[in-house]
Amino acid sequence: MALAMDRDELAEFLDEAFPQVKGDFAIEALDEDELVVRLKVEERHLRPGGTVSGPNMFALADVGIYIAILARIGRVALAVTTNASMDFMRKPAAGADLIAKIRVLKLGRVLAVGDALIYSEGDDRPVARASMTYSIPPQAMG
Amino acid sequence: MALAMDRDELAEFLDEAFPQVKGDFAIEALDEDELVVRLKVEERHLRPGGTVSGPNMFALADVGIYIAILARIGRVALAVTTNASMDFMRKPAAGADLIAKIRVLKLGRVLAVGDALIYSEGDDRPVARASMTYSIPPQAMG
Amino acid sequence: MALAMDRDELAEFLDEAFPQVKGDFAIEALDEDELVVRLKVEERHLRPGGTVSGPNMFALADVGIYIAILARIGRVALAVTTNASMDFMRKPAAGADLIAKIRVLKLGRVLAVGDALIYSEGDDRPVARASMTYSIPPQAMG
Amino acid sequence: MALAMDRDELAEFLDEAFPQVKGDFAIEALDEDELVVRLKVEERHLRPGGTVSGPNMFALADVGIYIAILARIGRVALAVTTNASMDFMRKPAAGADLIAKIRVLKLGRVLAVGDALIYSEGDDRPVARASMTYSIPPQAMG
């Protein structure tokens, strides 16, 4: 699917749309097939034991799929998550950033769907899988 | 299902097992059919616009269903979330705590399943639905 | 939520909308809180081993939640399933019908959400849990 | 992940393990990264309107991910589906077979997870997405 924003525009949008997590995420790569987003893991993202908590993996998938959709439909800060499904498959590695590889699977008139595989940096076995649906407000599609 | 902990013991376990969110959650009610957990909403739980963010609703469901299971099998801090499915159905009310009503649906040898409906306090229309699966370590079931 | 059809009207709608499964399902009860639907289990619904197959439990949940929504918005045969999440928790009892207890959780302008617990008749431990989302065509809501 | 069965062995296993759907499915390709399974669409798989029904797409994903796991762990006819999540994104094309492209994401001691994208043959936009979890009996892993 054609892109409406390049990587720098998307990074700027990310900071504006999610000021509460500014600096947590970085856009590693963006093309028509895939968006790669990094969670820069800090102490505050961890559970006791040193691995990234479920809510922070949820946030990575949710923010990542959301901005992957927005990269295609443009600056519309109003789409809302309506469904999320996640499988937590392995314990993330301690001390490693998380890398989410994201695909947009559907971009419809009222619904958009994407999925993500999340990895600990440096390990090619996914730690989590997520799929999310967003409801797109009527004005968003022009 | 019979309970292994009463409400006070469960509240104590909650603070021990999740020190990073100490004070965020309160146990409102616990019996054999249902656990009711409150998220005491603070500024840090909100998105721009003033409503509770998705990751915080995820955390409420995850912590709530987890401790509902532990209330039945006893103090085993090792069960891990393996699957989560959520529907976000309405925008939470600004300025209201969230109340999760939780049921344990299965308590098996290796897997436990529960679900939750989440409400803004004072409104009987659910804002979100969650179902979660936990893998129980072999020693946990005695 | 107020009902637009009573039990007999809903039974008639079920036969019209799903002729390919005519006779498989029966409406046991319908009120503003709950719809109860029976799958009359026949040889063709079974896996080797004699228990109802996953696709037939999926069909029970999907048809049941769909008609629970239609009971509230009236005869609109066009809503489509957009998301389904199921937990299969116990093996259904051999030789028993399945009973689905269904709630409508959200009835919005474009999306409706419901969930179901499925039981083997005569056993109060659920064999499966399902939640489903339907997209409602614009004309449906008047 | 290394394969324990080649394509012909897997096709033979499919017919033995699912005699009730014999002839419905064909294995198009199998390697360490992906399994491709075809649903040979017949009149009985269709809804009124001529598109493949939800339960048949569920069956394609469930059978496909199941045999993709078995291709890696060998002939163990006992793994059971514990969780399924699906997004139905587009109406399947009338008169076209469905093609499922399946990945195994986790192969653990007690749980295995896979996902699938389902296409109408000849169209590269997915009609559905599925992820499924299977519980593996203790003896299966040798």
Coordinates of C-alpha atoms in Angstrom, one line a residue:
Chain A
M1 CA 0.0 0.0 0.0
A2 CA 1.3 3.5 -0.9
L3 CA 2.6 5.6 1.9
A4 CA 1.2 9.1 2.8
M5 CA 4.2 9.9 5.1
D6 CA 7.9 9.1 5.0
R7 CA 9.9 8.0 8.0
D8 CA 10.7 11.4 9.3
E9 CA 7.1 12.7 9.0
L10 CA 5.9 9.6 10.8
A11 CA 8.5 10.1 13.6
E12 CA 7.3 13.6 14.1
F13 CA 3.7 12.5 14.1
L14 CA 4.5 9.8 16.7
D15 CA 5.9 12.5 19.1
E16 CA 2.9 14.7 18.6
A17 CA 0.2 12.1 18.9
F18 CA 1.7 10.2 21.9
P19 CA 3.5 12.9 24.0
Q20 CA 3.2 10.7 27.1
V21 CA 5.6 8.1 25.7
K22 CA 7.9 10.5 23.8
G23 CA 11.3 9.0 23.5
D24 CA 10.2 5.4 24.3
F25 CA 9.8 4.4 20.6
A26 CA 12.0 4.8 17.5
I27 CA 11.1 4.2 13.9
E28 CA 13.7 1.9 12.5
A29 CA 12.4 1.3 9.0
L30 CA 9.3 2.1 6.9
D31 CA 8.4 0.9 3.5
E32 CA 5.2 -0.2 1.7
D33 CA 5.4 -3.7 3.2
E34 CA 6.6 -3.2 6.7
L35 CA 7.1 -0.8 9.6
V36 CA 9.8 -1.6 12.2
V37 CA 9.5 0.1 15.6
R38 CA 11.9 -0.2 18.5
L39 CA 10.9 0.0 22.2
K40 CA 13.9 1.5 23.9
V41 CA 13.6 -0.5 27.1
E42 CA 14.1 1.4 30.3
E43 CA 13.8 0.3 34.0
R44 CA 10.2 1.6 34.0
H45 CA 9.1 -0.9 31.3
L46 CA 10.2 -3.9 33.4
R47 CA 8.6 -6.4 35.7
P48 CA 10.4 -7.7 38.7
G49 CA 12.8 -10.2 37.1
G50 CA 13.9 -7.8 34.5
T51 CA 11.7 -8.6 31.5
V52 CA 9.4 -6.1 29.7
S53 CA 5.9 -6.3 31.1
G54 CA 2.7 -7.3 29.1
P55 CA 1.2 -3.8 29.1
N56 CA 4.4 -2.4 27.6
M57 CA 4.4 -5.0 24.9
F58 CA 0.7 -4.2 24.3
A59 CA 1.6 -0.5 24.0
L60 CA 4.4 -1.3 21.5
A61 CA 2.0 -3.3 19.3
D62 CA -0.8 -0.7 19.6
V63 CA 1.3 2.4 18.9
G64 CA 3.2 0.6 16.1
I65 CA 0.2 -0.7 14.2
Y66 CA -1.6 2.6 14.7
I67 CA 1.2 4.6 13.2
A68 CA 1.7 2.0 10.4
I69 CA -2.0 2.7 9.4
L70 CA -1.5 6.4 9.7
A71 CA 1.6 6.3 7.5
R72 CA -0.9 5.2 4.8
I73 CA -3.9 7.4 5.4
G74 CA -2.2 10.5 6.7
R75 CA -2.4 12.6 9.8
V76 CA -5.7 11.6 11.4
A77 CA -5.2 11.4 15.1
L78 CA -8.6 9.9 15.7
A79 CA -8.7 6.3 14.8
V80 CA -9.5 4.2 17.9
T81 CA -8.5 0.6 18.8
T82 CA -11.5 -1.6 18.8
N83 CA -10.0 -5.1 19.1
A84 CA -6.6 -6.5 20.2
S85 CA -5.4 -10.1 20.3
M86 CA -2.0 -11.1 21.6
D87 CA 0.0 -14.3 22.1
F88 CA 2.9 -14.1 24.6
M89 CA 5.2 -16.8 23.4
R90 CA 8.6 -16.4 25.1
K91 CA 10.1 -14.4 27.9
P92 CA 11.8 -11.3 26.4
A93 CA 15.6 -11.2 26.9
A94 CA 16.7 -9.1 29.9
G95 CA 18.5 -6.0 28.8
A96 CA 17.5 -6.0 25.2
D97 CA 15.3 -3.6 23.3
L98 CA 12.1 -4.9 21.7
I99 CA 11.7 -4.7 17.9
A100 CA 8.2 -4.9 16.4
K101 CA 7.7 -5.8 12.7
I102 CA 4.4 -4.6 11.6
R103 CA 2.2 -5.2 8.5
V104 CA -1.0 -3.5 7.5
L105 CA -3.4 -6.2 6.4
K106 CA -6.6 -4.2 5.6
L107 CA -7.3 -0.5 5.1
G108 CA -11.0 -0.3 4.7
R109 CA -13.6 2.5 4.8
V110 CA -14.4 2.0 8.4
L111 CA -11.9 -0.6 9.8
A112 CA -8.2 -1.1 9.5
V113 CA -6.3 -4.2 10.6
G114 CA -2.6 -4.8 11.2
D115 CA -0.4 -7.4 12.9
A116 CA 2.9 -7.4 14.6
L117 CA 5.6 -9.8 15.6
I118 CA 7.7 -8.6 18.5
Y119 CA 11.3 -9.7 19.0
S120 CA 14.1 -9.2 21.6
E121 CA 16.8 -7.5 19.6
G122 CA 19.3 -10.0 18.4
D123 CA 17.0 -13.1 18.6
D124 CA 15.0 -14.2 15.6
R125 CA 12.4 -16.1 17.7
P126 CA 9.3 -13.9 18.3
V127 CA 8.5 -13.1 21.9
A128 CA 4.9 -12.0 21.1
R129 CA 2.3 -11.8 18.3
A130 CA -0.3 -9.1 18.1
S131 CA -3.2 -8.2 15.8
M132 CA -5.3 -5.1 16.2
T133 CA -8.3 -3.5 14.6
Y134 CA -8.9 0.3 14.4
S135 CA -12.1 2.1 13.7
I136 CA -11.6 5.0 11.3
P137 CA -13.7 8.1 11.7
P138 CA -15.8 9.0 8.6
Q139 CA -13.9 12.1 7.7
A140 CA -10.5 10.4 7.7
M141 CA -10.8 8.7 4.3
G142 CA -11.4 12.0 2.4
Chain B
M1 CA -14.6 -22.6 42.6
A2 CA -13.4 -22.7 46.2
L3 CA -11.1 -19.9 47.3
A4 CA -7.6 -20.4 48.7
M5 CA -7.2 -16.8 49.8
D6 CA -9.6 -14.3 51.3
R7 CA -9.8 -10.6 50.2
D8 CA -7.2 -9.4 52.7
E9 CA -4.7 -12.1 51.8
L10 CA -5.3 -11.4 48.1
A11 CA -4.7 -7.6 48.6
E12 CA -1.4 -8.4 50.4
F13 CA -0.4 -10.8 47.6
L14 CA -1.2 -8.1 45.0
D15 CA 1.1 -5.6 46.6
E16 CA 3.9 -8.2 46.9
A17 CA 3.6 -9.6 43.3
F18 CA 3.1 -6.2 41.5
P19 CA 5.2 -3.7 43.5
Q20 CA 5.5 -1.5 40.4
V21 CA 1.8 -0.7 40.4
K22 CA 1.3 -0.7 44.2
G23 CA -1.6 1.5 45.1
D24 CA -3.1 1.6 41.6
F25 CA -5.5 -1.3 42.2
A26 CA -7.9 -2.0 45.0
I27 CA -9.9 -5.2 45.5
E28 CA -13.5 -4.3 45.9
A29 CA -15.1 -7.7 46.3
L30 CA -14.2 -11.4 46.1
D31 CA -16.4 -14.4 46.3
E32 CA -16.5 -17.8 44.5
D33 CA -18.2 -16.3 41.4
E34 CA -16.5 -13.0 40.9
L35 CA -13.6 -10.7 41.7
V36 CA -14.1 -6.9 41.5
V37 CA -11.0 -4.8 41.0
R38 CA -10.8 -1.0 40.9
L39 CA -8.2 0.9 38.9
K40 CA -7.7 4.2 40.9
V41 CA -7.3 6.4 37.9
E42 CA -4.5 9.0 38.1
E43 CA -3.1 11.5 35.6
R44 CA -0.4 9.0 34.5
H45 CA -3.1 6.5 33.3
L46 CA -4.6 8.9 30.8
R47 CA -4.2 9.6 27.1
P48 CA -4.4 13.2 25.8
G49 CA -8.1 13.8 26.0
G50 CA -8.4 12.5 29.5
T51 CA -9.5 8.9 29.1
V52 CA -7.7 5.8 30.4
S53 CA -5.2 4.4 27.8
G54 CA -5.4 1.0 26.2
P55 CA -2.3 -0.3 28.0
N56 CA -3.7 0.6 31.4
M57 CA -7.0 -1.2 30.6
F58 CA -4.9 -4.2 29.5
A59 CA -3.0 -4.0 32.8
L60 CA -6.2 -3.9 34.8
A61 CA -7.6 -7.0 33.0
D62 CA -4.3 -8.8 33.2
V63 CA -3.6 -8.1 36.9
G64 CA -7.2 -8.7 37.8
I65 CA -7.7 -12.1 36.0
Y66 CA -4.2 -13.2 37.3
I67 CA -5.1 -12.6 40.9
A68 CA -8.5 -14.1 40.5
I69 CA -6.8 -17.3 39.5
L70 CA -4.3 -17.1 42.3
A71 CA -7.1 -16.5 44.8
R72 CA -8.1 -20.1 43.8
I73 CA -4.8 -21.9 43.5
G74 CA -2.8 -20.0 46.2
R75 CA 0.4 -18.0 46.3
V76 CA 2.2 -19.0 43.1
A77 CA 3.8 -16.0 41.6
L78 CA 4.9 -17.8 38.5
A79 CA 1.9 -18.2 36.2
V80 CA 2.5 -16.4 32.9
T81 CA 0.0 -14.8 30.5
T82 CA 0.0 -16.7 27.2
N83 CA -2.9 -15.1 25.3
A84 CA -5.0 -12.0 25.6
S85 CA -8.0 -10.8 23.6
M86 CA -9.7 -7.5 24.2
D87 CA -12.6 -5.5 22.7
F88 CA -12.5 -1.8 23.4
M89 CA -16.2 -0.8 23.1
R90 CA -16.7 2.6 24.5
K91 CA -14.6 5.6 25.5
P92 CA -14.1 5.5 29.3
A93 CA -15.7 8.4 31.2
A94 CA -13.2 11.2 32.0
G95 CA -12.5 11.4 35.8
A96 CA -14.0 8.1 36.7
D97 CA -12.2 5.0 38.2
L98 CA -12.4 1.8 36.2
I99 CA -14.1 -1.2 37.7
A100 CA -13.3 -4.7 36.4
K101 CA -15.7 -7.6 37.1
I102 CA -13.8 -10.9 36.6
R103 CA -14.7 -14.5 36.3
V104 CA -12.5 -17.6 36.3
L105 CA -13.7 -19.9 33.5
K106 CA -11.2 -22.7 33.6
L107 CA -8.6 -23.8 36.1
G108 CA -6.8 -26.7 34.5
R109 CA -3.6 -28.6 35.2
V110 CA -1.6 -26.4 32.8
L111 CA -3.9 -23.6 31.6
A112 CA -6.2 -21.2 33.4
V113 CA -8.7 -18.9 31.6
G114 CA -10.7 -15.9 32.9
D115 CA -12.6 -13.0 31.5
A116 CA -13.4 -9.5 32.5
L117 CA -15.8 -6.7 31.8
I118 CA -14.5 -3.3 32.5
Y119 CA -16.8 -0.4 33.4
S120 CA -16.4 3.3 34.2
E121 CA -17.6 3.7 37.7
G122 CA -21.3 4.7 37.7
D123 CA -22.1 3.5 34.2
D124 CA -23.5 0.0 33.5
R125 CA -22.4 -0.2 29.9
P126 CA -19.0 -1.9 29.6
V127 CA -16.1 0.0 28.1
A128 CA -14.0 -3.1 27.4
R129 CA -14.1 -6.9 27.4
A130 CA -11.0 -9.0 28.0
S131 CA -10.2 -12.7 28.1
M132 CA -6.8 -14.0 29.1
T133 CA -5.1 -17.4 29.4
Y134 CA -2.3 -18.2 31.8
S135 CA 0.2 -21.1 31.8
I136 CA 0.5 -22.6 35.2
P137 CA 4.0 -24.1 36.1
P138 CA 3.9 -27.8 37.0
Q139 CA 4.6 -27.4 40.8
A140 CA 1.7 -24.9 41.2
M141 CA -1.1 -27.4 41.4
G142 CA 0.4 -29.4 44.2
Chain C
M1 CA -31.3 -3.5 25.6
A2 CA -34.8 -3.5 24.2
L3 CA -35.8 -6.2 21.8
A4 CA -37.0 -5.7 18.2
M5 CA -38.1 -9.3 17.7
D6 CA -39.6 -11.9 20.1
R7 CA -38.5 -15.5 20.2
D8 CA -40.8 -16.8 17.5
E9 CA -39.9 -14.0 15.1
L10 CA -36.2 -14.6 15.8
A11 CA -36.6 -18.4 15.2
E12 CA -38.3 -17.6 11.8
F13 CA -35.5 -15.2 10.9
L14 CA -32.9 -17.8 11.8
D15 CA -34.3 -20.3 9.4
E16 CA -34.5 -17.7 6.6
A17 CA -31.1 -16.2 7.1
F18 CA -29.2 -19.5 7.6
P19 CA -31.1 -22.1 5.4
Q20 CA -27.9 -24.2 5.1
V21 CA -28.1 -25.0 8.9
K22 CA -31.9 -25.2 9.2
G23 CA -32.8 -27.4 12.0
D24 CA -29.4 -27.4 13.6
F25 CA -30.1 -24.6 16.1
A26 CA -33.0 -24.0 18.4
I27 CA -33.7 -20.8 20.4
E28 CA -34.2 -21.8 24.0
A29 CA -34.8 -18.4 25.6
L30 CA -34.6 -14.8 24.8
D31 CA -34.9 -11.7 27.0
E32 CA -33.2 -8.3 27.3
D33 CA -30.1 -9.8 29.1
E34 CA -29.5 -13.1 27.4
L35 CA -30.2 -15.3 24.4
V36 CA -29.8 -19.1 24.9
V37 CA -29.3 -21.2 21.7
R38 CA -29.0 -25.0 21.4
L39 CA -26.9 -26.9 18.9
K40 CA -28.8 -30.1 18.3
V41 CA -25.8 -32.3 18.0
E42 CA -25.9 -34.8 15.1
E43 CA -23.3 -37.3 13.8
R44 CA -22.1 -34.7 11.2
H45 CA -21.1 -32.2 13.9
L46 CA -18.6 -34.6 15.5
R47 CA -14.9 -35.3 15.2
P48 CA -13.5 -38.8 15.5
G49 CA -13.9 -39.6 19.2
G50 CA -17.4 -38.3 19.4
T51 CA -17.0 -34.7 20.5
V52 CA -18.3 -31.6 18.6
S53 CA -15.7 -30.1 16.3
G54 CA -14.2 -26.6 16.6
P55 CA -15.8 -25.3 13.4
N56 CA -19.2 -26.3 14.8
M57 CA -18.6 -24.6 18.1
F58 CA -17.5 -21.5 16.0
A59 CA -20.7 -21.7 14.0
L60 CA -22.8 -21.9 17.2
A61 CA -21.2 -18.8 18.7
D62 CA -21.2 -16.9 15.4
V63 CA -24.9 -17.7 14.5
G64 CA -25.9 -17.1 18.1
I65 CA -24.3 -13.8 18.7
Y66 CA -25.4 -12.6 15.2
I67 CA -29.1 -13.3 15.9
A68 CA -28.8 -11.9 19.4
I69 CA -27.7 -8.6 17.8
L70 CA -30.4 -8.8 15.1
A71 CA -33.0 -9.4 17.9
R72 CA -32.2 -5.9 19.0
I73 CA -31.8 -4.0 15.6
G74 CA -34.4 -5.9 13.5
R75 CA -34.2 -7.9 10.3
V76 CA -31.0 -6.8 8.7
A77 CA -29.4 -9.8 7.0
L78 CA -26.3 -7.9 6.1
A79 CA -24.1 -7.5 9.3
V80 CA -20.8 -9.3 8.7
T81 CA -18.4 -10.9 11.3
T82 CA -15.2 -8.9 11.4
N83 CA -13.4 -10.5 14.5
A84 CA -13.8 -13.7 16.5
S85 CA -11.9 -14.8 19.5
M86 CA -12.5 -18.2 21.1
D87 CA -11.1 -20.2 24.0
F88 CA -11.6 -24.0 23.9
M89 CA -11.5 -25.0 27.6
R90 CA -12.8 -28.5 28.0
K91 CA -13.8 -31.4 25.7
P92 CA -17.5 -31.3 25.1
A93 CA -19.4 -34.3 26.6
A94 CA -20.1 -37.0 24.0
G95 CA -23.8 -37.4 23.2
A96 CA -24.9 -34.0 24.7
D97 CA -26.3 -31.0 22.9
L98 CA -24.4 -27.7 23.2
I99 CA -26.0 -24.7 24.9
A100 CA -24.7 -21.2 24.2
K101 CA -25.5 -18.4 26.6
I102 CA -25.1 -15.1 24.7
R103 CA -24.9 -11.4 25.8
V104 CA -24.8 -8.3 23.6
L105 CA -22.1 -6.0 25.0
K106 CA -22.2 -3.2 22.5
L107 CA -24.6 -2.1 19.9
G108 CA -22.9 0.9 18.1
R109 CA -23.5 2.8 14.9
V110 CA -21.0 0.7 13.0
L111 CA -19.9 -2.1 15.3
A112 CA -21.7 -4.6 17.5
V113 CA -20.0 -6.9 20.0
G114 CA -21.3 -9.9 21.9
D115 CA -19.9 -12.9 23.8
A116 CA -21.0 -16.4 24.5
L117 CA -20.3 -19.2 27.0
I118 CA -20.9 -22.7 25.5
Y119 CA -21.8 -25.6 27.7
S120 CA -22.5 -29.3 27.2
E121 CA -26.1 -29.7 28.3
G122 CA -26.2 -30.8 32.0
D123 CA -22.7 -29.6 32.9
D124 CA -22.2 -26.1 34.4
R125 CA -18.5 -25.8 33.5
P126 CA -18.2 -24.0 30.1
V127 CA -16.5 -25.9 27.3
A128 CA -15.8 -22.8 25.3
R129 CA -15.9 -19.0 25.4
A130 CA -16.3 -16.8 22.3
S131 CA -16.5 -13.0 21.6
M132 CA -17.3 -11.7 18.2
T133 CA -17.6 -8.3 16.5
Y134 CA -19.9 -7.5 13.6
S135 CA -19.8 -4.6 11.2
I136 CA -23.3 -3.1 10.7
P137 CA -24.1 -1.6 7.3
P138 CA -25.0 2.1 7.3
Q139 CA -28.7 1.6 6.4
A140 CA -29.3 -0.9 9.3
M141 CA -29.5 1.6 12.1
G142 CA -32.2 3.7 10.5
Chain D
M1 CA 12.2 -25.2 12.3
A2 CA 13.3 -28.6 11.1
L3 CA 10.6 -30.8 9.5
A4 CA 9.7 -34.2 10.8
M5 CA 7.5 -35.1 7.8
D6 CA 7.7 -34.2 4.2
R7 CA 4.8 -33.1 2.0
D8 CA 3.6 -36.6 1.1
E9 CA 3.8 -37.9 4.6
L10 CA 1.8 -34.8 5.8
A11 CA -0.8 -35.3 3.1
E12 CA -1.3 -38.9 4.3
F13 CA -1.5 -37.8 7.9
L14 CA -4.1 -35.2 7.0
D15 CA -6.4 -37.8 5.4
E16 CA -6.0 -40.1 8.4
A17 CA -6.4 -37.5 11.1
F18 CA -9.4 -35.7 9.5
P19 CA -11.3 -38.3 7.6
Q20 CA -14.5 -36.2 7.8
V21 CA -13.0 -33.6 5.6
K22 CA -11.1 -35.9 3.3
G23 CA -10.6 -34.3 -0.1
D24 CA -11.5 -30.8 1.1
F25 CA -7.9 -29.7 1.7
A26 CA -4.7 -30.1 -0.4
I27 CA -1.1 -29.3 0.6
E28 CA 0.3 -27.0 -1.9
A29 CA 3.8 -26.4 -0.4
L30 CA 5.8 -27.2 2.7
D31 CA 9.2 -25.9 3.8
E32 CA 10.8 -24.9 7.1
D33 CA 9.2 -21.4 6.9
E34 CA 5.7 -21.9 5.5
L35 CA 3.0 -24.4 4.8
V36 CA 0.5 -23.6 2.1
V37 CA -2.9 -25.3 2.2
R38 CA -5.8 -25.1 -0.3
L39 CA -9.5 -25.4 0.6
K40 CA -11.1 -26.8 -2.6
V41 CA -14.2 -24.9 -2.4
E42 CA -17.5 -26.8 -3.0
E43 CA -21.1 -25.8 -2.8
R44 CA -21.3 -27.1 0.8
H45 CA -18.7 -24.6 1.9
L46 CA -20.7 -21.6 0.8
R47 CA -23.2 -19.2 2.4
P48 CA -26.1 -17.8 0.5
G49 CA -24.5 -15.3 -1.8
G50 CA -21.8 -17.7 -2.9
T51 CA -18.9 -16.9 -0.5
V52 CA -17.1 -19.3 1.8
S53 CA -18.7 -19.3 5.3
G54 CA -16.9 -18.3 8.5
P55 CA -16.8 -21.8 10.0
N56 CA -15.1 -23.1 6.8
M57 CA -12.5 -20.4 7.0
F58 CA -12.1 -21.3 10.7
A59 CA -11.7 -25.0 9.7
L60 CA -9.1 -24.1 7.1
A61 CA -7.0 -22.2 9.6
D62 CA -7.4 -24.7 12.3
V63 CA -6.5 -27.8 10.2
G64 CA -3.7 -25.9 8.5
I65 CA -2.0 -24.6 11.6
Y66 CA -2.5 -28.0 13.3
I67 CA -0.8 -29.9 10.5
A68 CA 2.0 -27.3 10.2
I69 CA 2.8 -28.0 13.9
L70 CA 2.6 -31.8 13.4
A71 CA 4.9 -31.5 10.4
R72 CA 7.5 -30.4 12.9
I73 CA 6.8 -32.7 15.9
G74 CA 5.7 -35.8 14.1
R75 CA 2.5 -37.9 14.1
V76 CA 0.9 -37.1 17.4
A77 CA -2.9 -36.9 16.8
L78 CA -3.6 -35.5 20.2
A79 CA -2.8 -31.8 20.3
V80 CA -5.9 -29.8 21.0
T81 CA -6.8 -26.2 20.0
T82 CA -7.0 -24.0 23.1
N83 CA -7.4 -20.5 21.6
A84 CA -8.3 -19.1 18.2
S85 CA -8.4 -15.5 17.1
M86 CA -9.6 -14.4 13.6
D87 CA -10.1 -11.2 11.7
F88 CA -12.4 -11.4 8.7
M89 CA -11.2 -8.6 6.5
R90 CA -12.7 -9.0 3.0
K91 CA -15.4 -11.1 1.4
P92 CA -13.8 -14.1 -0.3
A93 CA -14.2 -14.1 -4.1
A94 CA -17.1 -16.2 -5.4
G95 CA -15.9 -19.3 -7.3
A96 CA -12.3 -19.2 -6.1
D97 CA -10.5 -21.7 -3.9
L98 CA -9.0 -20.4 -0.6
I99 CA -5.3 -20.5 0.0
A100 CA -3.9 -20.4 3.6
K101 CA -0.2 -19.4 4.2
I102 CA 0.8 -20.7 7.6
R103 CA 3.7 -20.0 9.9
V104 CA 4.6 -21.8 13.1
L105 CA 5.6 -19.1 15.6
K106 CA 6.3 -21.1 18.7
L107 CA 6.8 -24.8 19.4
G108 CA 7.1 -25.1 23.2
R109 CA 7.0 -28.0 25.6
V110 CA 3.3 -27.6 26.3
L111 CA 2.0 -24.9 23.9
A112 CA 2.4 -24.3 20.1
V113 CA 1.3 -21.2 18.3
G114 CA 0.9 -20.5 14.6
D115 CA -0.8 -18.0 12.4
A116 CA -2.3 -17.9 8.9
L117 CA -3.2 -15.5 6.2
I118 CA -6.1 -16.7 4.0
Y119 CA -6.4 -15.5 0.4
S120 CA -8.9 -16.1 -2.5
E121 CA -6.8 -17.7 -5.2
G122 CA -5.5 -15.1 -7.6
D123 CA -5.9 -12.1 -5.2
D124 CA -3.0 -10.9 -3.1
R125 CA -5.1 -9.1 -0.5
P126 CA -5.8 -11.4 2.5
V127 CA -9.5 -12.2 3.2
A128 CA -8.8 -13.4 6.7
R129 CA -6.1 -13.6 9.4
A130 CA -6.0 -16.3 12.1
S131 CA -3.8 -17.2 15.0
M132 CA -4.3 -20.4 17.0
T133 CA -2.8 -22.0 20.1
Y134 CA -2.5 -25.8 20.7
S135 CA -1.9 -27.7 23.9
I136 CA 0.6 -30.5 23.3
P137 CA 0.2 -33.6 25.4
P138 CA 3.2 -34.5 27.6
Q139 CA 4.2 -37.6 25.7
A140 CA 4.3 -35.8 22.3
M141 CA 7.6 -34.1 22.7
G142 CA 9.5 -37.4 23.4

